[in-house]
Every structure is written in C-alpha cells, then in structure tokens.
Coordinates of C-alpha atoms in Angstrom, one line a residue:
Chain O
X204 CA -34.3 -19.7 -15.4
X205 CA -32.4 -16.5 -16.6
X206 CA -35.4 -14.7 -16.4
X207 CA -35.1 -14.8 -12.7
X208 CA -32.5 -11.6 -13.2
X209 CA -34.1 -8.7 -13.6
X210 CA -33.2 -7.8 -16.9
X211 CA -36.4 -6.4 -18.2
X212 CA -35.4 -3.4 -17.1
X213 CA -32.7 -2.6 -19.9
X214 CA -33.5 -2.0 -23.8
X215 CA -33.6 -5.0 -26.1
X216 CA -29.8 -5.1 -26.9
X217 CA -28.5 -4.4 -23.8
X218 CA -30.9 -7.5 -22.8
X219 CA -29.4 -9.5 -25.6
X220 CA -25.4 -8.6 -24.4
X221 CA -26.7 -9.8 -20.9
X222 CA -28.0 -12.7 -21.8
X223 CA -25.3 -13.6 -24.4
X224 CA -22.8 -12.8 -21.1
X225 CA -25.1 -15.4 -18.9
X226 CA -24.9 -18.3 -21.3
X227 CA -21.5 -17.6 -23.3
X228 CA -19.4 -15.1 -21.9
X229 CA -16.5 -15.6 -24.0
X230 CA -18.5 -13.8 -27.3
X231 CA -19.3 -10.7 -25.8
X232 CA -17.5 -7.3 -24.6
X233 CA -17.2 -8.4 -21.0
X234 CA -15.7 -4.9 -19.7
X235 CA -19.0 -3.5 -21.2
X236 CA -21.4 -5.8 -19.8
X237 CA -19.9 -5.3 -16.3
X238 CA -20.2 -1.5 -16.8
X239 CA -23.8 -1.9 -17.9
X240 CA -24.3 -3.9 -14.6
X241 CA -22.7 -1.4 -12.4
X242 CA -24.3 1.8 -14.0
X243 CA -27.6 0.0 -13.7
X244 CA -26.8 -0.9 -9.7
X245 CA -26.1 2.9 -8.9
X246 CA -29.8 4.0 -10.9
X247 CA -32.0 1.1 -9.5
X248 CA -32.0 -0.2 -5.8
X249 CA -33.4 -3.3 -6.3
X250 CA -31.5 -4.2 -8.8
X251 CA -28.6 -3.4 -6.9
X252 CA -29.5 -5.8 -4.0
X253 CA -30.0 -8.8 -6.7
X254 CA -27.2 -8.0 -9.3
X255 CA -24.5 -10.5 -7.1
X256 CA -26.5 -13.0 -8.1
X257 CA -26.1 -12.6 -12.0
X258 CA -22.3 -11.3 -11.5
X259 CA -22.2 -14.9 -9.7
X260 CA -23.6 -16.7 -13.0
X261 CA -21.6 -14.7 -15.6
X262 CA -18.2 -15.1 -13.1
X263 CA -18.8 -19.4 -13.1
X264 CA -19.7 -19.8 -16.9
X265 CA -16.5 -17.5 -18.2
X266 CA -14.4 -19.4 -15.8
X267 CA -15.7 -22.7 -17.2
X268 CA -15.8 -21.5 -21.0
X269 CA -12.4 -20.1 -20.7
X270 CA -10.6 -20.1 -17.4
X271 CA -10.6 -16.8 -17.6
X272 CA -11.9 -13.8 -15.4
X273 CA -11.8 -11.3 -16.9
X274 CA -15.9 -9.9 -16.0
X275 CA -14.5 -10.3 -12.2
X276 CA -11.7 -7.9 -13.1
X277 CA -13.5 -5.6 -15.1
X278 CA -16.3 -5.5 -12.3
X279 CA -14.2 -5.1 -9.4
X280 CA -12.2 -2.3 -11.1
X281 CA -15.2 -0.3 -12.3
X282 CA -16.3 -1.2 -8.5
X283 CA -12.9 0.9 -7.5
X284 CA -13.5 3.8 -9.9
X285 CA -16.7 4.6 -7.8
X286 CA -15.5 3.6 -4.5
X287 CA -12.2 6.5 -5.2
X288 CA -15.4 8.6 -6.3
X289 CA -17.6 8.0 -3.6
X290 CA -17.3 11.7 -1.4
X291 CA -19.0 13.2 -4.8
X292 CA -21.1 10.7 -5.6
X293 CA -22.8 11.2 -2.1
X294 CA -22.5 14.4 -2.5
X295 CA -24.2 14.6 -5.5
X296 CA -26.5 11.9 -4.7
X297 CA -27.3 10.9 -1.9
X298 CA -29.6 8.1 -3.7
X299 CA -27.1 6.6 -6.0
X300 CA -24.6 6.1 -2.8
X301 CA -26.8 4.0 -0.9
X302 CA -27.4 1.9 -4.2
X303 CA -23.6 1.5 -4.8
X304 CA -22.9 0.5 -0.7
X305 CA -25.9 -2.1 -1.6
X306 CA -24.0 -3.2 -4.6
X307 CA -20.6 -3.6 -3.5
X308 CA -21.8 -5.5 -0.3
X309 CA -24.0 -7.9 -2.5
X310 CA -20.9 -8.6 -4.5
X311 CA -18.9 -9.5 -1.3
X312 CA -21.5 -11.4 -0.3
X313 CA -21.9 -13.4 -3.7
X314 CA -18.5 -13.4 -5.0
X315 CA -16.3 -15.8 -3.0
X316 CA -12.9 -17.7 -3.4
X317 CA -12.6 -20.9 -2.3
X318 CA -15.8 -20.2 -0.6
X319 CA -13.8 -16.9 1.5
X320 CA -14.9 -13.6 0.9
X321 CA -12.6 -11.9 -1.0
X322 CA -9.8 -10.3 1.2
X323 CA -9.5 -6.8 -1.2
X324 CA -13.0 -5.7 -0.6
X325 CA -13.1 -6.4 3.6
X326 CA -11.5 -2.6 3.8
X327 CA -13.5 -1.1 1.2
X328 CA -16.9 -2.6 2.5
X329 CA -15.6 -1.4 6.1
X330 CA -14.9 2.0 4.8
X331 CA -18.6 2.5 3.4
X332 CA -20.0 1.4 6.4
X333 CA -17.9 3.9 8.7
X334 CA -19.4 6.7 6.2
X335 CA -23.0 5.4 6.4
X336 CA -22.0 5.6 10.4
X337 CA -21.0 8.6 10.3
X338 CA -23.4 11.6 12.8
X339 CA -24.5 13.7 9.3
X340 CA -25.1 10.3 7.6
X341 CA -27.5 8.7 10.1
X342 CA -29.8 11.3 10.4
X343 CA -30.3 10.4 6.6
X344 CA -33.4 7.5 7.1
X345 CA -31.9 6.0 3.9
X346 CA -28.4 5.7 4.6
X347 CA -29.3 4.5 8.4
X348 CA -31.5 2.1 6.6
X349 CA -28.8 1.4 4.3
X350 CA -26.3 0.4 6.8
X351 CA -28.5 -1.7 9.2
X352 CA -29.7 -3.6 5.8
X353 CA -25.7 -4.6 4.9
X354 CA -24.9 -5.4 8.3
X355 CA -27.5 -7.8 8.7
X356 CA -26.4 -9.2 5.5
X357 CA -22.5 -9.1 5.5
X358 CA -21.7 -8.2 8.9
X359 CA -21.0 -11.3 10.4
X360 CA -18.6 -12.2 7.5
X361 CA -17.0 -8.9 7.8
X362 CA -16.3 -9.3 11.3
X363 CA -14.5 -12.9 10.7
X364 CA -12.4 -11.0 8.5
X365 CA -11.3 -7.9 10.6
X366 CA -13.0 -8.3 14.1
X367 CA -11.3 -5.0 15.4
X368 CA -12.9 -2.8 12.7
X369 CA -16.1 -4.1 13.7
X370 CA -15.5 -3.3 17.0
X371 CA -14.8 0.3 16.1
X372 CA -17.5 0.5 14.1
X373 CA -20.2 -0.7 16.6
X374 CA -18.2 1.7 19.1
X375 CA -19.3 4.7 16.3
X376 CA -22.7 3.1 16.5
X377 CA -23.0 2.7 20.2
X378 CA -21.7 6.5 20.5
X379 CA -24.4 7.9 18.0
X380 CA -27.3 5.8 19.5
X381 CA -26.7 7.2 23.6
X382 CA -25.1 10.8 22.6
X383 CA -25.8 11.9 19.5
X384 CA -28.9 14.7 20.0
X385 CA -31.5 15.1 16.9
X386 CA -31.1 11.3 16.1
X387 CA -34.5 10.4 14.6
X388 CA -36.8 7.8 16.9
X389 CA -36.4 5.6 13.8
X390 CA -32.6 5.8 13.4
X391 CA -32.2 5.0 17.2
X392 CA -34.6 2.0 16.6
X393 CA -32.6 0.9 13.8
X394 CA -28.8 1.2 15.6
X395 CA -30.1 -0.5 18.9
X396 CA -31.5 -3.1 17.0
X397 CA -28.3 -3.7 15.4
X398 CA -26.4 -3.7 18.7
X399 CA -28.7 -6.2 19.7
X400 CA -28.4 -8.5 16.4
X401 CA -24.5 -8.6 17.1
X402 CA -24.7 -8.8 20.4
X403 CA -26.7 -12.2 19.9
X404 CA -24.1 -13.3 17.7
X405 CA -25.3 -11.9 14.4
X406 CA -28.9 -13.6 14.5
X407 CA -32.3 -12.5 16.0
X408 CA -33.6 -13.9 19.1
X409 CA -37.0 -14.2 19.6
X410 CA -37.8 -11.7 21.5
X411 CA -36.1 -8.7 20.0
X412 CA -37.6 -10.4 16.9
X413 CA -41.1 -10.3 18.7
X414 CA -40.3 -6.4 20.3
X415 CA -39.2 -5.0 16.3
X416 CA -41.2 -6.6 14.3
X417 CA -44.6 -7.7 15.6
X418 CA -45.8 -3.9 15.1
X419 CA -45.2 -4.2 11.7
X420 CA -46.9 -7.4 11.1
X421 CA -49.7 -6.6 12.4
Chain C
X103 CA 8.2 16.5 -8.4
X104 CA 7.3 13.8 -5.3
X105 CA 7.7 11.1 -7.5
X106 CA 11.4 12.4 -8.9
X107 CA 12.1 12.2 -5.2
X108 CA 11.1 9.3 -4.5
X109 CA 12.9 7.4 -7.6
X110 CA 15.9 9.3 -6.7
X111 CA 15.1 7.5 -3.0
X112 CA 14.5 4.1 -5.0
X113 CA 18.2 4.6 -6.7
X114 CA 20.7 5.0 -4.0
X115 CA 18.6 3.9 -1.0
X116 CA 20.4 6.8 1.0
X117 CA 17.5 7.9 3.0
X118 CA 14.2 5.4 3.9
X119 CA 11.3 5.5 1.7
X120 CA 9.0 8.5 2.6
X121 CA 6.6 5.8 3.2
X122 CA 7.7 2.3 4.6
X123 CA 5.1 0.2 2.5
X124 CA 7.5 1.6 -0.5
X125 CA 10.0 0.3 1.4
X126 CA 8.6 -3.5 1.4
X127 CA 7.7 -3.7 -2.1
X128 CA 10.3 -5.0 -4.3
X129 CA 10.4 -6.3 -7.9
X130 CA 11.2 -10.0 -8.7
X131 CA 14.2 -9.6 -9.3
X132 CA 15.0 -8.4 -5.4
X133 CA 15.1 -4.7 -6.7
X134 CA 12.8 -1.9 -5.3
X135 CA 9.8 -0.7 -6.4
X136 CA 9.9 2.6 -8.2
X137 CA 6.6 4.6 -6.9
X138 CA 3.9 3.9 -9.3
X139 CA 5.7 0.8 -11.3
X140 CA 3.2 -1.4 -12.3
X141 CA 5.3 -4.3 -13.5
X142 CA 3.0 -7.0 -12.9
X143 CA 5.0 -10.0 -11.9
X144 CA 4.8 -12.8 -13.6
X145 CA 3.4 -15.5 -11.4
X146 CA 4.3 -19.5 -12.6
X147 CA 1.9 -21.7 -11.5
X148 CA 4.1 -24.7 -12.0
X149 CA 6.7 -23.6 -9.1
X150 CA 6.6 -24.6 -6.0
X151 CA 5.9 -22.2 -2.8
X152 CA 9.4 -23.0 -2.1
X153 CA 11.1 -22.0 -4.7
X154 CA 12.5 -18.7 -4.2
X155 CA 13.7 -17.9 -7.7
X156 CA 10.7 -17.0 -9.1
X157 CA 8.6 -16.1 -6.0
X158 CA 5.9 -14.6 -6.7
X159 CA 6.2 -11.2 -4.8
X160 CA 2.9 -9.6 -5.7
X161 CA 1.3 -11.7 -3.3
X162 CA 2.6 -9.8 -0.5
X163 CA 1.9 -6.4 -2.1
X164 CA -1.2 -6.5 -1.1
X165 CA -3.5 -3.6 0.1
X166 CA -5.8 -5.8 2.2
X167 CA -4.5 -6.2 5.6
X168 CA -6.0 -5.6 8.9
X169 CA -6.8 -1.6 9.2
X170 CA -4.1 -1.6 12.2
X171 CA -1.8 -2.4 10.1
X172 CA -1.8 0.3 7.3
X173 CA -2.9 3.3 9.8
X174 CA -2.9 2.4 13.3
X175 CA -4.5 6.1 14.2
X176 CA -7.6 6.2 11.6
X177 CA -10.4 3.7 9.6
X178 CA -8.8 4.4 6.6
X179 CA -6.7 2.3 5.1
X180 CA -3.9 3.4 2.6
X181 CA -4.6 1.9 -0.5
X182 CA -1.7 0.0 -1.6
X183 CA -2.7 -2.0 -4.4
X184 CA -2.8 -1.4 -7.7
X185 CA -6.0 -2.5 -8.4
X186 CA -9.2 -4.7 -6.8
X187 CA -9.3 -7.0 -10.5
X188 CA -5.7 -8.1 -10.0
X189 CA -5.6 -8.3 -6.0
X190 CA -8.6 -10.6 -5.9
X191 CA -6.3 -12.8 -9.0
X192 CA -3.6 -12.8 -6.5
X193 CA -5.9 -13.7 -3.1
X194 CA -7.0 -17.4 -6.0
X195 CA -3.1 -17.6 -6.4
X196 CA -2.4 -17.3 -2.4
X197 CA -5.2 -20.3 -2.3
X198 CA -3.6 -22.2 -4.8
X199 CA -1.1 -22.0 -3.2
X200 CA -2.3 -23.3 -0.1
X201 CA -4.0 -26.0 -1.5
X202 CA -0.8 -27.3 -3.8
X203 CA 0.7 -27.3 -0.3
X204 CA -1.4 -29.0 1.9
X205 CA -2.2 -31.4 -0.8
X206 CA 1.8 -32.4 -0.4
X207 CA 2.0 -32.1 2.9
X208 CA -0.7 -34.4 3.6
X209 CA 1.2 -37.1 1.1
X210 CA 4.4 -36.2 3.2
X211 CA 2.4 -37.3 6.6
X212 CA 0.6 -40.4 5.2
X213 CA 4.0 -41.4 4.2
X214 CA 5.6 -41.0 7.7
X215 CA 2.9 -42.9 9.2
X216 CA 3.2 -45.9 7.4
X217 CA 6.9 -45.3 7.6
X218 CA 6.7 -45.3 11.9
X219 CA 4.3 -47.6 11.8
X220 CA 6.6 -50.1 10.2
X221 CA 9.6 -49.0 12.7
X222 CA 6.9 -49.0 15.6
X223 CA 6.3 -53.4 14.7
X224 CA 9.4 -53.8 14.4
X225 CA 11.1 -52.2 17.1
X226 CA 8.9 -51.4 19.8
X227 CA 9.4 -47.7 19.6
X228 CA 7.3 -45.3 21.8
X229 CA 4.6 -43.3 20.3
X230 CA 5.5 -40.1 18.9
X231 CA 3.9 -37.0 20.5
X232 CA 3.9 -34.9 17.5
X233 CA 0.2 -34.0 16.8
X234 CA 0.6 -33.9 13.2
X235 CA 1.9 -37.5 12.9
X236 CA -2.1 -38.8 13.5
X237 CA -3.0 -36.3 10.6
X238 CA -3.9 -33.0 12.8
X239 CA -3.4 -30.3 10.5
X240 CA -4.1 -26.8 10.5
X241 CA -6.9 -26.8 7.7
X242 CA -8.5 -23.1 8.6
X243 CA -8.1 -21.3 5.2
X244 CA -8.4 -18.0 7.1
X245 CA -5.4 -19.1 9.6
X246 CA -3.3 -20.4 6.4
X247 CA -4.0 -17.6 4.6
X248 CA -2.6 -14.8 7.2
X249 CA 0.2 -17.7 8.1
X250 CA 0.9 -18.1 4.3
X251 CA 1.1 -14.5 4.1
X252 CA 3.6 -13.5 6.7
X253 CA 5.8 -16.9 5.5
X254 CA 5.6 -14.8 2.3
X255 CA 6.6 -11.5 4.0
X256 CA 9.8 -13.3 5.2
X257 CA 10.7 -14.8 2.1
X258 CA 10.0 -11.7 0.3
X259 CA 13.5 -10.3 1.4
X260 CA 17.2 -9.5 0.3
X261 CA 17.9 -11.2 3.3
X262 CA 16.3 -14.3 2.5
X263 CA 17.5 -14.9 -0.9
X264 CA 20.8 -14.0 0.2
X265 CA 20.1 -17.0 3.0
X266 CA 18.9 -19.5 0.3
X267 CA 22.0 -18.6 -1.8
X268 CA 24.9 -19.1 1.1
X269 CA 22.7 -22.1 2.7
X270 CA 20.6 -24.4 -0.1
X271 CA 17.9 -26.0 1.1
X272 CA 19.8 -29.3 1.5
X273 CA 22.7 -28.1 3.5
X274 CA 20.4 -27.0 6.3
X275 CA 21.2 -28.0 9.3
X276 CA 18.5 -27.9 12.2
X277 CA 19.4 -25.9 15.3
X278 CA 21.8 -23.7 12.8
X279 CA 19.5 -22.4 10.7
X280 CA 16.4 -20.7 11.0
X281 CA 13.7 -23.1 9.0
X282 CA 10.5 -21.6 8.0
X283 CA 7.3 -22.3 10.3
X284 CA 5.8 -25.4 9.2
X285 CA 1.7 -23.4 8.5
X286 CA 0.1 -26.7 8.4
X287 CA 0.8 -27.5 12.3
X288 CA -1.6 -26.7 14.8
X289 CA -0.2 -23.3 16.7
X290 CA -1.8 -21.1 19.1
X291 CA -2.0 -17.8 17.4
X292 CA 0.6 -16.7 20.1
X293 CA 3.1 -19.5 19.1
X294 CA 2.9 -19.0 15.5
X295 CA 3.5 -15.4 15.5
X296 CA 6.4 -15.8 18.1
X297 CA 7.9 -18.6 15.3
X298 CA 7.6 -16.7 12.6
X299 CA 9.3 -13.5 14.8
X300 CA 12.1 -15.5 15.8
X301 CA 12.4 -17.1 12.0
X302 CA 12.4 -13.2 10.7
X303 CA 15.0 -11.9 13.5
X304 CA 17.0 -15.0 12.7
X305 CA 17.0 -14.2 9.2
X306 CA 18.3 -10.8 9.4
X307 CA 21.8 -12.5 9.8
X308 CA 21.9 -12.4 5.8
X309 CA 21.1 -8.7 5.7
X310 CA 23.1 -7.0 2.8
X311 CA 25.9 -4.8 4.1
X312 CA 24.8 -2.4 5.8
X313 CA 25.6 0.6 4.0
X314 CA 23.1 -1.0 1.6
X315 CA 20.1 -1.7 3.4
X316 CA 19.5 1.7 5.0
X317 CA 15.5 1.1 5.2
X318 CA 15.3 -2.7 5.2
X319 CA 14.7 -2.8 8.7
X320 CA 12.3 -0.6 8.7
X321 CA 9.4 -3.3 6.8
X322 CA 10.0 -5.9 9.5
X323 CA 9.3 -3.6 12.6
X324 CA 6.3 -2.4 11.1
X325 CA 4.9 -5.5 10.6
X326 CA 5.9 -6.7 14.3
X327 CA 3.9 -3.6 15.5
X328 CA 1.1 -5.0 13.7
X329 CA 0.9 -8.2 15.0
X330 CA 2.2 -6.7 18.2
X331 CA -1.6 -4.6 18.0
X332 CA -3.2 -7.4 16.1
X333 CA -3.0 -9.9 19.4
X334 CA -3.3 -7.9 22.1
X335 CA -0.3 -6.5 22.9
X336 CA 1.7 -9.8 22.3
X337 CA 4.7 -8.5 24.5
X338 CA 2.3 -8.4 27.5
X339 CA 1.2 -11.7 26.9
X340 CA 4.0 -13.4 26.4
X341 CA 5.6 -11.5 29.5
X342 CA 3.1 -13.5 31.3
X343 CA 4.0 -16.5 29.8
X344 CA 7.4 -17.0 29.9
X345 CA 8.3 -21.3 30.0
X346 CA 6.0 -21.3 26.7
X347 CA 8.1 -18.7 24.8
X348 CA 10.7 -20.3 26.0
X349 CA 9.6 -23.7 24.6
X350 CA 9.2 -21.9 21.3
X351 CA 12.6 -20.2 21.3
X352 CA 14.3 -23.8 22.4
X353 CA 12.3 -25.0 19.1
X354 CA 13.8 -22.9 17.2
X355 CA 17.0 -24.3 18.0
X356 CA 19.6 -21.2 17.6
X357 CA 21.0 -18.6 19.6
X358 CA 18.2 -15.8 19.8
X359 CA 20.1 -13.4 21.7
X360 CA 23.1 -13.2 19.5
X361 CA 20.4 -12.4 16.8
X362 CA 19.0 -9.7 18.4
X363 CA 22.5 -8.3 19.9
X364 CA 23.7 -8.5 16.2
X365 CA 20.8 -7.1 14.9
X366 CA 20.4 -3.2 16.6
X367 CA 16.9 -3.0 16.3
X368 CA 15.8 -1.1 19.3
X369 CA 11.7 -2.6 19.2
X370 CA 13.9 -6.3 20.1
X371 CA 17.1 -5.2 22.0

C-alpha cells in the first residue's frame, strides 16, 4: 500500500525515514522528513503533484499516535520559507517554481480542517496564481500550463473561499487572452479554455470537452 | 530604527500605529502588541467562547482575510501572521470552537422545545415564529467561521472587557445592552453584518477615556470598510432597504443614534 508513494526515488535511508514517518511518525525527525518532502517537490514534477497525498497519511497517523502536528507545522513553514523566496526562485528557475505552485496547491487541496481548506494558504495560493498570470509569465508554455493545471484542480475551492480574487484574476486572464500581442496559439487555447471551465461552473461540458480534446485523442 | 519607533508608539499610544493592523493586535492581557512580539498566547481549550478572561486573541490575528481587506488597491496581501504552522493551529481552534458551540447550542434548543412544548399543552399558547425554535440553525462552517471571526473581533477589545467588567453577563438586561449576535441563527449576510455593526458601535460606549485610546477607533473603521467592500457596498444596499435595517436596529433594542452621536466617528455620523 505505501508503495503507492513514490518513494523509490530517494536513497535507501531517506526511504527508510519516509516510511518510518508513514507508519510511526512519532520516532522520527518530523521537521526533516517534511524538508526532505518539500526539497524533493521543487526537483521532481511528478512528485510534486502526488506528494499531498503522503503529507495526508503522515498528517492522520501523527495526529492519531500523538495528537500532535507537528509535520503540518514543519511543512507549512518550510512551505512559507519558499513562498517569501519565490521572485528568486523563479528567477533562478523557472522549473523548480512551477514544481513549488504544484506543490503548495496539492497540499491545499489534500490537507483540510474539518473537511475546509485551510484559510492561511487561500492568499498564498491566490498570490502564485496572479504571478503565473502575469503577461511575462504566460508566454512561458510551462507556467501557462502550470496555472491552467491548478485551476482546474483547486480553483473552484479557491473561489468559495475568496470569490472576488477570482474574479480579478479571471479579469487578468480575460485581459491577456483578447489584448495581450505575442501570446502563443497554445497559451490562448489554454486561458479560453479556462474561461470556459469557470464559466460552466468549474466543470467541462461536453462540447468544449469534445472541441479541446478530441484532437488529442485521436 | 522603525521598530524603536514603533515600540515607542506601542508605549504611550500618542500617535496611531504606523500601520492599523498593529493597532488591532493586542496581547492577552488587553495590552498592545510590540512590532514583532511573538508571545504566542496561550489558548485553553477547557474555556468557553464566552469567557473573556482568557480569550484567546490569536485567533483574530490572523493574516488570512479577504485580499480587500488587508490592501484594498493591490493582490497582495500584507502578511500578518507569524507563521502558516501556527495560523493553520489556530484556523482547528476557531473550529473547535465552533463545534463546542453549536454542540451547546443545540442542547440549549432541544431543551426549549420540550420546555414550549409543555407550556404549548398546557396553555394553548400560539406558535412561536422564531425559526430556530424548530431546530433551523446556521450549520455553514464557512458562514460560522467569518461570523465567529468578527464576534471575536468585537470581543477582542478594551472596550469589551471593560463592558464585561461594569455589566457581567447576568446583569444584562435586553434592550440596554448590546448582546452579541447569536452565529447559529439563520441571517442574510446583510442582517448579520448590520448586527454585528450595531453590536460594535454599541460597544464603543466602554471605550477607555479618551486620552487613552488615541488609535482604537481606528481597527473598527477598517474593518467596516471591509465588509462595507466585502458585500457590495453595504450602505447602498441597505439605503435601499430601509424597513429591514430598521427591523434590525429595533432588534437590537437600544438607542443607535445616541451611539453614534456619542461616538465621533465620521464613516457613522
């Protein structure tokens, strides 16, 4: 079952701390394992879209072994270190920035209380999605990409939480797909099917699902 | 040399806070915030939301409010919490303390009901329009939340614990005093904000002397601006829809224009 994480990626003890973290939480350096996690999110984009998950698993057993949280704290803090860092971090790589936006939004989208998304990260999730939005950003395929990906994921959520940042947000959007020049034919497929999604109430209707995607399934 | 200033600010409260969310944040024991203090309140599971004593004032230091409310002319949001680990702590103890709530209020309902339905066999009585009486309660944890929140922002004053110490709890008397929005009532958005106003202005009549509370105003009308933005424009609104504020006000039960006449806050004169 804990296979299902992707852990092979990591050397042998690094592999034994996480899976010591998965099953008993309590015996390990939790601070370090959540550092491990993170640092591995900002090197590897798949793992970065999947890591919630075992963040998820490692949050429920240390709250059951001990009450504690003390992974959550460490996590979300580290999370905040890189989010005050994140101008040079895209500036220095453009790669590792998209992987942290994926992270943070996977975590918002795992990591819940009382089955809400938790209230500290709705501004810090917005404010990576207004950089990903902004004019020198989207002509970047993977940060266009990037931000179309999250908001199909966590955009509806985000919304319910702060509807008027959406709305300034899909204004940015809206903007850069009829005015701004040099935007690539991929880009401005990307944004207006995004204004669409929303526009349908965060889902797909058939036909726009037919007019995006039957190219590509074929 | 900003922070000397600042602390220096903090000491004699001569001049407002160079930024008002300094302004709002105060220690548990009623005292201001030095920039930067950490103190990391202790928060006591045990007590009651009611209790003012120990109230847990973190909860309403938080960073995480709507974006019109920390910078009405950009995205970005002034960070104004210490950190993510310890704000997301505080969002489970905001819950909790929902929960411990409505878990009592719902005990406090059930018994009422069998209470009037006794009276109701015995005497005859009419039926009681109050929704809540046939168990409709608010039960929207995103609704409680942001109600629990600004309930928090009120109690979170001088002015309050100054009101709890001249008035205890028992020797309310309703009409006289202003009584904290029941959250678990169903409210139009536009209702419960205009409660919670009228609670907040009626509050302000156990403001410290003034020579003491130079910047304590200043909090409140940035938070009516808020949910002034966050509704619409509530002034235009409820300009269009004056019997229902009036209904609200009437609620209230106490004089709302001696509050604001007392009170010389130009946003309300």
């Amino acid at each position: 079952m804990g296979e299902e994480y992707k852990i092979q990626v990591f050397d042998a003890e690094t592999q034994n701390l996480l899976k010591t973290a998965l099953k008993e939480p309590s015996s390990v350096d939790l601070e370090k394992v959540a550092n491990v996690i993170v640092e591995q999110s900002l090197r590897d984009a798949t793992f970065s879209r999947e890591a919630g998950k075992m963040c998820y698993t490692i949050i429920q057993a240390e709250g059951k072994e001990s009450g504690r949280s003390v992974f959550r704290s460490a996590l979300l803090n580290r999370l905040q270190v890189e989010y005050r860092n994140r101008e040079e971090m895209r500036a220095r790589s453009v790669q590792e920035w998209v992987c942290y936006v994926s992270f943070i939004c996977n975590i918002f989208d795992y990591l819940r209380i009382n089955n809400m998304p938790m209230l500290a990260l709705v501004n810090p999730v917005y404010d990576c999605l207004f950089q990903l939005a902004q004019p020198e950003s989207l002509q970047r395929e993977e940060e266009v990409d990037c931000l179309v990906l999250q908001l199909h994921k966590v955009g509806e959520q985000l919304e319910k939480m702060n509807a008027q940042r959406m709305d300034e947000l899909f204004s940015l959007l809206r903007d850069s797909f009829l005015l701004q020049g040099g935007l690539g034919s991929l880009a401005q497929l990307l944004l207006l099917e995004m204004i669409e999604y929303r526009a349908a109430g965060w889902k797909m209707t058939d036909a726009a699902q037919k007019y995006y995607y039957s190219e590509v399934s074929d | 040399m900003y922070r000397q200033r600042e602390s220096r600010t903090d000491k004699h409260r001569s001049a407002p806070p160079t930024r008002w969310s300094q302004g709002r944040k105060r220690r548990s024991d009623g005292h201001f915030r030095r920039l930067n203090d950490e103190e990391e309140t202790v928060f006591d599971k045990e007590m009651p939301s009611e209790n003012c004593v120990q109230r847990p004032d973190r909860l309403t230091s938080r960073h995480s409010f709507p974006t019109s409310f920390t910078t009405p002319e950009g995205h970005k949001p002034v960070s104004r919490c210490k950190d993510w680990g310890s704000a997301v702590e505080e969002e489970e103890v905001l819950m909790e303390t929902i929960e411990r709530d409505m878990a009592s209020y719902r005990r406090k309902l059930h018994l009422n009901e069998c209470v009037s339905r006794e009276r109701r066999s015995s005497s005859g009585s009419s039926d009681s329009k109050d929704s809540s009486i046939h168990g409709e309660i608010e039960t929207d944890m995103e609704t409680l939340t942001r109600r629990q929140k600004q309930i928090n922002y009120g109690k979170n004053t001088i002015s309050y614990d100054r009101y709890l110490q001249a008035v205890p709890r028992h020797k309310r008397q309703q009409g006289a005093h202003p009584r904290t929005p029941n959250k678990f009532k169903k409210y139009s958005r536009r209702s419960w904000d205009q409660q919670i106003r009228i609670w907040r202005i009626a509050l302000h009549e156990w403001d410290p002397p003034k020579d003491e509370a130079g910047d304590d105003l200043q909090p409140f009308c940035e938070e009516m601006s808020c949910s002034a933005s966050e509704t619409a424009s509530a002034d235009t609104l409820l300009a269009g829809t004056p019997t229902k504020v009036r209904k609200v006000e009437s609620e209230g039960g106490f004089d709302l224009n001696a509050c604001l006449n007392n009170d010389a806050d130009p946003e309300f004169a």
